[in-house]
Coordinates of C-alpha atoms and ligand atoms in Angstrom, one line a residue:
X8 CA 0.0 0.0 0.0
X9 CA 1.4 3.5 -0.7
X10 CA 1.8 5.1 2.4
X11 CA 1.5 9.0 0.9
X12 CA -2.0 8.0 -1.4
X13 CA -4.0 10.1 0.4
X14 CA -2.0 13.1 0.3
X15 CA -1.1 15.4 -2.8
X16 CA 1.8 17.4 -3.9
X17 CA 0.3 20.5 -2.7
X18 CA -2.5 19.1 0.0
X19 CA 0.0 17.6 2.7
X20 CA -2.0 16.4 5.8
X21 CA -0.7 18.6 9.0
X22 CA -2.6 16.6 11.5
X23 CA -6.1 15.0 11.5
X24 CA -8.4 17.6 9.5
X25 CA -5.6 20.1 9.4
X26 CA -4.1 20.7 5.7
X27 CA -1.5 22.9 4.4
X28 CA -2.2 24.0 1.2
X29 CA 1.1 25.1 -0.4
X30 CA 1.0 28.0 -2.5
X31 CA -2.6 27.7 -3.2
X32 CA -3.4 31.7 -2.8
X33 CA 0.2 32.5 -5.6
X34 CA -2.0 32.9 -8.6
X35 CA -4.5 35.1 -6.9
X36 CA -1.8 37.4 -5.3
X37 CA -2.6 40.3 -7.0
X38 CA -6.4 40.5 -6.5
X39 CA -5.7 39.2 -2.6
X40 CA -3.8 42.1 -2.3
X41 CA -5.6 44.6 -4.2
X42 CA -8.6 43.8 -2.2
X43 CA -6.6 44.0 0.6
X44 CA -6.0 47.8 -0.1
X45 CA -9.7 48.5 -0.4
X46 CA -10.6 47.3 2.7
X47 CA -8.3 48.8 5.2
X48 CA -9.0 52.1 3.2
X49 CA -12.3 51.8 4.9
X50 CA -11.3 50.0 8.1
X51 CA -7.6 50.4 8.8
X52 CA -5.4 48.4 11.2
X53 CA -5.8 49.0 14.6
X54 CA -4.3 47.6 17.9
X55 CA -7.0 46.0 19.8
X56 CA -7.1 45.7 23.6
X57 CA -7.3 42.3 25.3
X58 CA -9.9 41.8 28.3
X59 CA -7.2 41.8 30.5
X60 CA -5.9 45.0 29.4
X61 CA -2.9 44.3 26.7
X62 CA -2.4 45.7 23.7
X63 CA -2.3 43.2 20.6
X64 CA 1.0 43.1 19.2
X65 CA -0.8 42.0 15.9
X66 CA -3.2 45.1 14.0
X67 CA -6.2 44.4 12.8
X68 CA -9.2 44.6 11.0
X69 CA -12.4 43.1 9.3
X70 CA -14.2 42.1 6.4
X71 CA -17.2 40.3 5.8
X72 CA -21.3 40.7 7.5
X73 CA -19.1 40.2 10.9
X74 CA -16.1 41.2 12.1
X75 CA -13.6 39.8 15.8
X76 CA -13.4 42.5 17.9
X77 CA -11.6 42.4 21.3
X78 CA -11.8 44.7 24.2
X79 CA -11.8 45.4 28.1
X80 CA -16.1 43.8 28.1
X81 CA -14.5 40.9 26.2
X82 CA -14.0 38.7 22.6
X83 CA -16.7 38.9 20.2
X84 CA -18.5 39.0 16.4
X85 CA -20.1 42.6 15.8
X86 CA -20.9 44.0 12.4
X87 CA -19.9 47.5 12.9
X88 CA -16.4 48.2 12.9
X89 CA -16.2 50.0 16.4
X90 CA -14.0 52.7 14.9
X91 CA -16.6 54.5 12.4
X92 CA -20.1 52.8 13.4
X93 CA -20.3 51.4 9.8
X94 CA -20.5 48.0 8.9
X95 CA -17.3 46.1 8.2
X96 CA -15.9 46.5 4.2
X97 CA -17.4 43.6 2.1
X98 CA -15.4 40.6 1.5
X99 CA -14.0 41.0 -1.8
X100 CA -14.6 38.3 -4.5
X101 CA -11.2 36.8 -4.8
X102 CA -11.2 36.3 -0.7
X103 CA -14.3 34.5 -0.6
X104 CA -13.3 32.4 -4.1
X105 CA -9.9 31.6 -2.4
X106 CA -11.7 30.2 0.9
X107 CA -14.4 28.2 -0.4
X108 CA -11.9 27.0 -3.3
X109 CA -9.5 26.1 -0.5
X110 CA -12.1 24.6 1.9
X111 CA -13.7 22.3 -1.0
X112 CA -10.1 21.0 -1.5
X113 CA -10.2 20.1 2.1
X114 CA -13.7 18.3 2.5
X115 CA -15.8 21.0 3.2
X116 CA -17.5 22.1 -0.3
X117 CA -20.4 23.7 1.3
X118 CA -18.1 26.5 3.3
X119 CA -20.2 30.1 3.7
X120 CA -17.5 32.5 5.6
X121 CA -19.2 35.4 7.4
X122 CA -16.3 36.7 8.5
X123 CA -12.8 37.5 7.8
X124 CA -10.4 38.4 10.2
X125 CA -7.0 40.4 9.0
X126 CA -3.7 40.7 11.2
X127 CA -1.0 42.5 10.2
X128 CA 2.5 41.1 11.9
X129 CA 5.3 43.7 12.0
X130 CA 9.0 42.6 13.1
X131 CA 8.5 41.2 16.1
X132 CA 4.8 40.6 16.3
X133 CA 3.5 37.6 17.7
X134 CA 0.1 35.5 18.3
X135 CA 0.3 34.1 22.0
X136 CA -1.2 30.4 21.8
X137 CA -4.7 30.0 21.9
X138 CA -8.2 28.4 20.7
X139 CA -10.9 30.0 18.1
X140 CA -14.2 29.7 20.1
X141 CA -15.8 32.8 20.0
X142 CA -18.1 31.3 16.7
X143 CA -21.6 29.4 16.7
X144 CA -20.9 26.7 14.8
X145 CA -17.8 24.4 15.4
X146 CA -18.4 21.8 12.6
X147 CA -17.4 24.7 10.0
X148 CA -13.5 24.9 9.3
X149 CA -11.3 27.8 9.5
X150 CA -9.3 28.8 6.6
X151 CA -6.1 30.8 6.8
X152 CA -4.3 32.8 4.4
X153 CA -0.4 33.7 5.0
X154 CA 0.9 37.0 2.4
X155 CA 4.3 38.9 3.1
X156 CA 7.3 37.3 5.1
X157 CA 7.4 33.8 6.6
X158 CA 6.1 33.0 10.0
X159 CA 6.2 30.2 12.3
X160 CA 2.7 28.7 12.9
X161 CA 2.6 26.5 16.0
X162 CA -0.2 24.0 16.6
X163 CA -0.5 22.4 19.7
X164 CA -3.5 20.1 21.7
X165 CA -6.1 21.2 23.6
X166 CA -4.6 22.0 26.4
X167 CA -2.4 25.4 26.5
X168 CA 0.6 23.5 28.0
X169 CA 0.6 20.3 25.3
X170 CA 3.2 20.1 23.0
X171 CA 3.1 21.9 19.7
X172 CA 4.6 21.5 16.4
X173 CA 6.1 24.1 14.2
X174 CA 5.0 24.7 10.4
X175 CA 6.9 27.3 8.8
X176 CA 4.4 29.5 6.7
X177 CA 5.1 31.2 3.0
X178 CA 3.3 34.0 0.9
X179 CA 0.6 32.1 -0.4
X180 CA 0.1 29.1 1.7
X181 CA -3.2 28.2 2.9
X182 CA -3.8 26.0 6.1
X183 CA -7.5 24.6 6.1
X184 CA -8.6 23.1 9.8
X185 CA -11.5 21.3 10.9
X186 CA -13.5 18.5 12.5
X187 CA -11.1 16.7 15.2
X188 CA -8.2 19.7 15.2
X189 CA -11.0 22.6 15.2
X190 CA -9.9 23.6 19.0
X191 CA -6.2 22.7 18.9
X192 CA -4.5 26.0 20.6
X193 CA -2.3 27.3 18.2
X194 CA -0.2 30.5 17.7
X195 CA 2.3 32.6 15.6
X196 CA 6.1 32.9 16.8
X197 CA 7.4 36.7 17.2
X198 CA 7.8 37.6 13.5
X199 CA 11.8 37.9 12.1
X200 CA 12.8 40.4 9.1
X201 CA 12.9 38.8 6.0
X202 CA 12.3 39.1 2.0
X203 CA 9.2 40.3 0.8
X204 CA 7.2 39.2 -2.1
X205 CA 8.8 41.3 -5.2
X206 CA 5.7 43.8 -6.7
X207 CA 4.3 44.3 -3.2
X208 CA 3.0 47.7 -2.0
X209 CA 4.8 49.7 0.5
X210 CA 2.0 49.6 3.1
X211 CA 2.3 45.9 2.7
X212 CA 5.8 45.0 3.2
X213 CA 8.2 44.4 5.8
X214 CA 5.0 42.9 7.6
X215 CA 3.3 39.1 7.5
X216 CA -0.5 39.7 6.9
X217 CA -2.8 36.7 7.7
X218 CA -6.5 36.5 6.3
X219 CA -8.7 33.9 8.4
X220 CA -11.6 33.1 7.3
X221 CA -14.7 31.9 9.6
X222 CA -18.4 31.4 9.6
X223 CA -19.0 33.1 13.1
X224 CA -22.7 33.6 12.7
Ligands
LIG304 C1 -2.1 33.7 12.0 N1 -3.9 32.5 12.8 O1 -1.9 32.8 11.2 C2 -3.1 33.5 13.1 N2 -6.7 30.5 13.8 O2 -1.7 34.9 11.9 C3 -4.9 32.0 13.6 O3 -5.1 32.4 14.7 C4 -5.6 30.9 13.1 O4 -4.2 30.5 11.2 C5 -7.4 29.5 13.4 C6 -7.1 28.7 12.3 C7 -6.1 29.1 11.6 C8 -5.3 30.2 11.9
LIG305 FE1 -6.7 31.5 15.7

C-alpha cells in the first residue's frame, strides 16, 4: 500500500483535519492584495485591547457581514467596525473564491464564511497560543491565508501546555482546519525580518498579513 496516497503534492495532511495548502493563494496574489487595499482604506489596522488590558502586538481589522473585535467587556462578532459605526468592508470576490476553493479542496464544499479576520504582523509581532471559540458553529472549518514574510505557525493540543509543532508558513500558503483539530491552541512565533514578495506595496511589506476566514454567525 502507498503510504502517501492520500495526500497530494500540494495538500500535505498537518494533522487529522488540518491541511496545508502550499502556495494555493500564488495565482490570486494580486487581486488578494488589491482587495486587501480596499478594505483597510475603509477600516484600517488597529491595535486591539485584550480583556485583561494588553495591547495586541498584531493590528487588525475586518471584512465580511461580521467582524472579531476584542476589548476590556471581552472577545466577540459585531458587524460594525467600532472605529466608524459602519458595517465592516465587504469581503472582496477573490477572498471569498480563495476560501471556499481552499475549503472544497479540504472536504468542506459547502463553506459560507461570514467573517474575515485580517492581522498584520510587524518585526517582532506575535500571536500568543490560543483556541478560536468565539463562533456558533464548530463543525465549519477555519481557513487561513499567509501573504508577506514567513512565519512560524505552532499547533498544539487542547490543552495550553501540550506540546506543539512548528509549520513554517510562505506568501501564499493556505492551512484549512476542521473536525477533530478545530480547538487545537495554536499560535504565531514573534515575526523575524525577511524578503518580501517582489511587486508588493509599500504599506504591505516588511509585515506578515494573515486572512482567516470563519463562519461566526
Ligand atoms: C495567524 N492564525 O496565522 C493567526 N486561527 O496569523 C490563527 O489564529 C488561526 O491560522 C485558526 C485557524 C487558523 C489560523
Ligand atoms: Fe486563531
Amino acid at each position: 500500500m502507498d503510504l502517501f496516497s492520500s495526500q497530494q503534492a500540494d495538500k500535505l495532511i498537518i494533522l487529522p483535519d488540518a491541511y496545508l495548502l502550499k502556495g494555493l493563494a500564488l495565482p490570486e496574489q494580486t487581486e488578494l492584495l488589491a482587495g486587501l487595499q480596499d478594505v483597510i482604506s475603509l477600516s484600517p489596522f488597529r491595535h486591539m485591547v485584550t480583556p485583561g488590558g494588553f495591547t495586541m502586538s498584531v493590528a487588525m481589522s475586518n471584512c465580511g457581514s461580521l467582524g472579531w473585535v476584542t476589548d476590556r467587556s471581552g472577545y466577540r462578532y459585531t458587524a460594525y467596525d467600532p472605529l466608524n459605526d459602519a458595517p465592516w468592508p465587504a469581503m472582496p470576490e477573490a477572498f471569498l473564491a480563495l476560501a471556499q476553493n481552499a475549503a472544497t479542496k479540504s472536504g468542506y464544499p459547502d463553506f459560507q464564511p461570514d467573517a474575515c479576520l485580517i492581522n498584520r504582523y510587524n518585526i517582532d509581532a506575535r500571536m500568543t497560543l490560543h483556541q478560536d471559540k468565539n463562533e456558533v458553529d464548530f463543525t465549519q472549518p477555519i481557513v487561513s491565508v499567509s501573504l508577506g514574510l514567513n512565519a512560524v505557525f505552532q499547533l498544539g493540543g487542547f490543552q495550553r501546555t501540550d506540546k506543539t509543532i512548528k509549520l513554517p508558513l510562505a506568501h501564499g500558503d493556505v492551512v484549512v482546519w476542521g473536525g477533530s483539530s478545530r480547538m487545537r491552541f495554536h499560535g504565531i512565533l514573534p515575526l523575524k525580518a525577511g524578503l518580501s514578495p517582489p511587486n508588493i506595496t509599500p504599506a504591505l511589506s516588511n509585515c506578515r498579513i494573515n486572512l482567516t476566514f470563519r463562519k461566526a454567525g
